[in-house]
Coordinates of C-alpha atoms in Angstrom, one line a residue:
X1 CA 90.1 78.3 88.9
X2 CA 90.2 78.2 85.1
X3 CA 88.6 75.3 83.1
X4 CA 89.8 71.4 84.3
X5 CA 90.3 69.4 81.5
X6 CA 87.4 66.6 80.9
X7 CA 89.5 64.0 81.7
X8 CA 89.5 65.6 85.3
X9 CA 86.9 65.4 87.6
X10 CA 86.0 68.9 88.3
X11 CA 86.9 69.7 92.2
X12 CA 83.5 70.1 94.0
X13 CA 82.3 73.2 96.2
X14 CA 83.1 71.7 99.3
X15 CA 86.7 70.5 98.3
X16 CA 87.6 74.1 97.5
X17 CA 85.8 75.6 100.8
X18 CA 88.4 73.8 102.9
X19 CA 91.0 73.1 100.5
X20 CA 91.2 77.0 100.2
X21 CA 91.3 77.1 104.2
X22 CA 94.0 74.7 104.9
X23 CA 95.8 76.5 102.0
X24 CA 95.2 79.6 103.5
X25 CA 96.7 78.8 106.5
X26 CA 99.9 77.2 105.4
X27 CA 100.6 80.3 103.3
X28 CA 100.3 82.2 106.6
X29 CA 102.6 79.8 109.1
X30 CA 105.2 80.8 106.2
X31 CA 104.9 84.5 105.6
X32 CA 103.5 85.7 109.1
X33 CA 106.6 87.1 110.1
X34 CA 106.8 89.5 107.0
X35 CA 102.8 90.2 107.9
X36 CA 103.6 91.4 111.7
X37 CA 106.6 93.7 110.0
X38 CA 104.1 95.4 107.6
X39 CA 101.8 96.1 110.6
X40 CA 104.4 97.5 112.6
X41 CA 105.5 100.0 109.8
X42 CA 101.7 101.2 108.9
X43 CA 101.7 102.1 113.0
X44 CA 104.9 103.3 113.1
X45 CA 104.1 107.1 111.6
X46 CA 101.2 107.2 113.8
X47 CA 102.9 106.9 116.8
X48 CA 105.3 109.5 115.8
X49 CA 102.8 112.0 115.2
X50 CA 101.4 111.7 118.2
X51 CA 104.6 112.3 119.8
X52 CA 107.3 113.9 117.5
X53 CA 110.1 113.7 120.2
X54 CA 109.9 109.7 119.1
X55 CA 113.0 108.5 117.1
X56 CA 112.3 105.9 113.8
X57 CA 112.4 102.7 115.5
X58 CA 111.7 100.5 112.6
X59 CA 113.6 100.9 109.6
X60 CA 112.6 98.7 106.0
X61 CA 111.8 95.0 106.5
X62 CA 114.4 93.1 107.6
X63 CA 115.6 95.8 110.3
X64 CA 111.8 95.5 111.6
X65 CA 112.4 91.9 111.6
X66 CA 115.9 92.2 113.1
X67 CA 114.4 94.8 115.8
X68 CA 111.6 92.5 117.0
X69 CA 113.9 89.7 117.4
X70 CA 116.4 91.9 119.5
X71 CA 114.3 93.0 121.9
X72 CA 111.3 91.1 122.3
X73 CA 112.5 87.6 121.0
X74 CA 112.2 85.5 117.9
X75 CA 108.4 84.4 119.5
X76 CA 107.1 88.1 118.3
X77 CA 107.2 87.5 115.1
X78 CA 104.4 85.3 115.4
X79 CA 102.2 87.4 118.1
X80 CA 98.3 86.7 116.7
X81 CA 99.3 83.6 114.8
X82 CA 96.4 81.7 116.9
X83 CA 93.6 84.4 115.8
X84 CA 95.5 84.5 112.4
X85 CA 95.1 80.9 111.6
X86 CA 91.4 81.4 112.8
X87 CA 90.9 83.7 110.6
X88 CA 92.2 81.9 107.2
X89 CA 90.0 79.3 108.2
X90 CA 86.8 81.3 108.6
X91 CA 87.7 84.0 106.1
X92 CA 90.0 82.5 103.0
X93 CA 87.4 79.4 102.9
X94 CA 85.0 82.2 101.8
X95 CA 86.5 84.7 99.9
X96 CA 89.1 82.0 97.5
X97 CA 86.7 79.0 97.8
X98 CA 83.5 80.0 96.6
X99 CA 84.7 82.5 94.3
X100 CA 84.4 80.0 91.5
X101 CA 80.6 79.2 93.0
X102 CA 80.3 82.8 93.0
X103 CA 81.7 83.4 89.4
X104 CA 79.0 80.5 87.8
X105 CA 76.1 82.2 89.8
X106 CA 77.0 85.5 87.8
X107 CA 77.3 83.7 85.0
X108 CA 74.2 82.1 85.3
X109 CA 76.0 78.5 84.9
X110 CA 78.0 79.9 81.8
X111 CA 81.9 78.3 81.5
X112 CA 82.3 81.9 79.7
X113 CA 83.0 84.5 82.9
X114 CA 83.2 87.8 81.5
X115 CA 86.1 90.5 83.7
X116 CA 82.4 92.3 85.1
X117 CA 81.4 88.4 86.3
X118 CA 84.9 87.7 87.8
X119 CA 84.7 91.3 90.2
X120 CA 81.1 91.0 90.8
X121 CA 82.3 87.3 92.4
X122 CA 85.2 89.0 94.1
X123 CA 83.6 91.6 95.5
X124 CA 80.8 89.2 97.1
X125 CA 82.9 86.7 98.2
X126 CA 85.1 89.6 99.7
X127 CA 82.6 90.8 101.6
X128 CA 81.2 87.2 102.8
X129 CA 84.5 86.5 104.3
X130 CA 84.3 89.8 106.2
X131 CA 81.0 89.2 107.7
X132 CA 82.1 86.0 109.0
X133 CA 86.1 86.8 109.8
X134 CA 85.9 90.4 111.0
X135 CA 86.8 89.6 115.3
X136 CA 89.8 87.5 114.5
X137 CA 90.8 89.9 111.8
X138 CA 90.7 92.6 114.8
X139 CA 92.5 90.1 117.5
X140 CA 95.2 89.6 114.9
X141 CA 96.0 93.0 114.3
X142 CA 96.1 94.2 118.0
X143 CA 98.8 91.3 118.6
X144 CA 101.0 91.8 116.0
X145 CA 100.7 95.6 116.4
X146 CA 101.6 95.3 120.5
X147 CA 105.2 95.5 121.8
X148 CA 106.7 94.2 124.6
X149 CA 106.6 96.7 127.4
X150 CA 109.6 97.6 129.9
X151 CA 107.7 95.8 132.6
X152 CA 106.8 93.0 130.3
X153 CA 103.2 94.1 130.5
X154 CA 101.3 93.8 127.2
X155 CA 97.7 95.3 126.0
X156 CA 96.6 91.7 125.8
X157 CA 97.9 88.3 127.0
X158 CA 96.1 85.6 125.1
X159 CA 94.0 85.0 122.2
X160 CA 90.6 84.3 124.2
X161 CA 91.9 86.8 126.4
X162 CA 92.0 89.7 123.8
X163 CA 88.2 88.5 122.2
X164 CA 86.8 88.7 126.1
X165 CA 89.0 92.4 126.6
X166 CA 87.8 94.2 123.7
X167 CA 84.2 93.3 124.1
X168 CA 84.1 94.2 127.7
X169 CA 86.1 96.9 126.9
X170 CA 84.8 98.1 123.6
X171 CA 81.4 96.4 123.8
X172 CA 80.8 93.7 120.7
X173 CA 80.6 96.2 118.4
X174 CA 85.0 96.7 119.3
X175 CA 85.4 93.1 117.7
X176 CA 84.0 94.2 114.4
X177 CA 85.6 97.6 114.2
X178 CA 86.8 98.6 111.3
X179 CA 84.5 96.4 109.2
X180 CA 83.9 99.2 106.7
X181 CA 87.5 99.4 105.7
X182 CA 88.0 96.2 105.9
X183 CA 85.1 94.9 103.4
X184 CA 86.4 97.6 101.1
X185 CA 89.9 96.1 101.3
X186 CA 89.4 93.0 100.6
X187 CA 86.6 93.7 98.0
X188 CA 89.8 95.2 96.2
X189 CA 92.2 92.6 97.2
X190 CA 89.7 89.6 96.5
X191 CA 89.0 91.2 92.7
X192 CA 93.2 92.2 92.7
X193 CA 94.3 88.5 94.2
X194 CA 91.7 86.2 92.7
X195 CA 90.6 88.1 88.7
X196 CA 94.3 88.2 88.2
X197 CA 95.2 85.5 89.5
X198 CA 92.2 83.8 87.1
X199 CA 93.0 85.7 84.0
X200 CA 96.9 85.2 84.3
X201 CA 96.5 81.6 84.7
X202 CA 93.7 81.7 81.8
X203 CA 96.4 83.4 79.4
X204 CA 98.8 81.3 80.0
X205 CA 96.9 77.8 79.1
X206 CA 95.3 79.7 76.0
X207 CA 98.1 80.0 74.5
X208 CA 100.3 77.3 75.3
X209 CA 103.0 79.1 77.5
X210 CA 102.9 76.5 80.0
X211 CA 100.7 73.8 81.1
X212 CA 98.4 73.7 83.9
X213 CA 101.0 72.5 86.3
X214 CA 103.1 74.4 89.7
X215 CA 105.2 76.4 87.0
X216 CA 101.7 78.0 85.6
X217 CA 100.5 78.4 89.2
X218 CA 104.0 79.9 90.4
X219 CA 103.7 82.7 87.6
X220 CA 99.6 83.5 87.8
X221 CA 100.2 83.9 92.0
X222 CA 103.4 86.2 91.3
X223 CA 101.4 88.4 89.6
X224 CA 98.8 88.0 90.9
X225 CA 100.7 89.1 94.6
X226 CA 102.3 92.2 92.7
X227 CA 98.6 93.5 91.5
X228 CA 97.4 92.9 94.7
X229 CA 99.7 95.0 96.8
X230 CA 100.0 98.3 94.4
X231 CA 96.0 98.4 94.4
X232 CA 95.6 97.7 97.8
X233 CA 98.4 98.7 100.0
X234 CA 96.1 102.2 101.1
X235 CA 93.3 100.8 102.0
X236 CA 95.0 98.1 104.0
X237 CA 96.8 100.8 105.9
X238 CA 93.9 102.3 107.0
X239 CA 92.7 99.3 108.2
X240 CA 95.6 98.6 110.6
X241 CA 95.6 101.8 111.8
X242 CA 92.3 101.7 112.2
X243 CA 91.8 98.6 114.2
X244 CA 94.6 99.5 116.2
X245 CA 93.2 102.9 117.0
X246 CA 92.6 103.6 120.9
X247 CA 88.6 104.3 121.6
X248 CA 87.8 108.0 120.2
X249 CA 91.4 108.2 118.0
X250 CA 89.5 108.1 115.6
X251 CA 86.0 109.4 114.5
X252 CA 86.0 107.2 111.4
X253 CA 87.7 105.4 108.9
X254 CA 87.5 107.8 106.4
X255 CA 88.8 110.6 109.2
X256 CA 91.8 108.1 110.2
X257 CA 92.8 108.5 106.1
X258 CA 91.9 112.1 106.7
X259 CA 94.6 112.7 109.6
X260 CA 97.4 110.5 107.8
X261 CA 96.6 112.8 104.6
X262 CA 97.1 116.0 106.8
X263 CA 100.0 115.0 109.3
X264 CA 102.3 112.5 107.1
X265 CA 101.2 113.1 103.3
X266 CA 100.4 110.9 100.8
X267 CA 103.7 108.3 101.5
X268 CA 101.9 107.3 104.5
X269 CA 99.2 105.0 102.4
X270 CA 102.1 103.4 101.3
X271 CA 103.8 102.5 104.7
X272 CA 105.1 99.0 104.9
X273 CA 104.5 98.4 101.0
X274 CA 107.9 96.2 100.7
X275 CA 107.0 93.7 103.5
X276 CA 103.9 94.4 102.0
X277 CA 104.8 92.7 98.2
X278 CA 107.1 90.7 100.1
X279 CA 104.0 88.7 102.5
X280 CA 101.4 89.2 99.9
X281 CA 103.5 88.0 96.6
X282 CA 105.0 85.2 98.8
X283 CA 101.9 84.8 100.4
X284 CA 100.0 84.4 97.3
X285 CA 102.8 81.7 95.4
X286 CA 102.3 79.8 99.0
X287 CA 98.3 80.0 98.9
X288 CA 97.5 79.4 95.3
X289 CA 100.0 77.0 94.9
X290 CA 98.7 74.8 97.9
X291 CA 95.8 75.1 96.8
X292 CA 96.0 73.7 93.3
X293 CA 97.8 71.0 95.0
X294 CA 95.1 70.1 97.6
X295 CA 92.0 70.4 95.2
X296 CA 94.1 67.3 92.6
X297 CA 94.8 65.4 95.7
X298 CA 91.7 65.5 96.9
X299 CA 89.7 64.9 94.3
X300 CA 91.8 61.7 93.2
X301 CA 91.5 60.7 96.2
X302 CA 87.6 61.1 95.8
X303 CA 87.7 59.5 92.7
X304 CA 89.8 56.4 93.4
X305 CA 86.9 55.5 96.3
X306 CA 84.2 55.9 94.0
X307 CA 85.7 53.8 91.4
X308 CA 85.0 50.1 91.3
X309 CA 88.1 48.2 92.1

């Protein structure tokens, strides 16, 4: 994301749309597990205020993990991987692999980025991703929030199954609920996850802590991770619960934040905020770390067919 040396050639557009992608969804076949946890501990208050007589079932991350496994199998853990995986694809190309495009347009072509030109390109490219990724973002949420009935029933039984449900259901307009929170979610994470990320990284090669190798991208994406989760763990509650919300729960997104406020306090926007930093610093070391990776092999692979033998 920072400046390649010359002896490089530079990784084009297109290399870091899908490279960002496949990246994307590596990071998520690794951390996915600590991703369902976090959802299930946003809902978990919300369900107790609906019915107080409900005891904790969930307790920190590993006893969500442990729970999930106990009674409803190891294969939980990964309920809305499919719509999950469609959703790096669609949304993480965007967001991470035109925010450099993004960054130059700001910039006007200028090498120089300025910390206004790095969130105006996170914001945009946040928002982009939304547009495109907002149904699977849905689908994924509903799966990992649903739990295995006594009767084995659950709210949905398959990926195409749950896109064809909540539009029949919920009319199209159910597949892209929550939009509003969700743009303003990841207009924070995108500027939290990819300006630090960025600058970190930038720091570090400036002045000669480390070079520009998986050490440098290790650091920059812990960081990065950490920033990420303090300044967005709220918002992304919200979100969840919002998504997750049966027709008429809610009036709003902003009313949803209202009724946590009012029936579980502040604490409640910071539900899940250990599985949280767990999924999104691992996620993040996973991601960016991939990524790096793919964009070099790529492009020497790009530039060993185009050079004469």
């Amino acid at each position: 994301m920072v400046r390649v040396k010359t002896t490089d050639l530079a990784p084009t557009a297109t290399v870091k749309f899908f490279g960002a992608g496949t990246a994307a969804c590596f990071a998520d076949l690794v951390t996915f597990p600590l991703d369902t946890a976090k959802v299930r501990l946003q809902i978990q208050g919300e369900s107790r205020s609906l019915d107080s007589s409900k005891a904790m079932k969930y307790r920190g991350v590993f006893g969500t993990i442990t729970t999930m496994v106990r009674t409803e199998g190891p294969s939980s853990l990964y309920n809305g991987l499919v719509a999950g995986l469609q959703r790096q694809m669609s949304f993480a190309s965007v967001r991470i692999g035109l925010y450099d495009s993004m960054k130059q347009f700001y910039t006007r072509g200028s090498e120089q980025a300025g910390i206004l030109s790095r969130l105006l390109a996170g914001c945009t490219t946040g928002a982009m991703a939304v547009a495109f990724a907002q149904p699977t973002d849905v689908v994924k949420v509903r799966f990992q929030a649903q739990a295995r009935l006594a009767d084995g029933i659950r709210r949905y039984s398959s990926t195409m199954g749950a896109y064809k449900t909540i539009a029949k259901d919920e009319g199209v307009r159910g597949l892209w609920k929550g939009t509003f929170p969700n743009i303003t979610r990841n207009a924070i994470v995108n500027c939290a996850e990819l300006v630090t990320y960025d600058i970190i990284k930038e720091l570090i090669l400036k002045y000669d802590l480390m070079t520009d190798n998986l050490p440098c991208h290790f650091t920059a994406a812990f960081g990065a991770g950490f920033c990420t989760t303090i300044v967005a763990s709220p918002v992304d509650v919200v979100k969840t619960r919002f998504m997750n919300s049966t027709s008429g729960q809610y009036s709003s997104a902003l009313n949803c934040a209202i009724t946590m406020l009012t029936k579980e306090g502040p604490a409640a926007f910071y539900k899940g905020f250990m599985p949280s930093f767990l999924r999104l610093g691992s996620w993040n070391i996973v991601m960016f770390v991939s990524y790096e990776q793919i964009k070099r092999a790529v492009t020497r692979a790009q530039q060993s067919w185009e050079s004469p033998v």
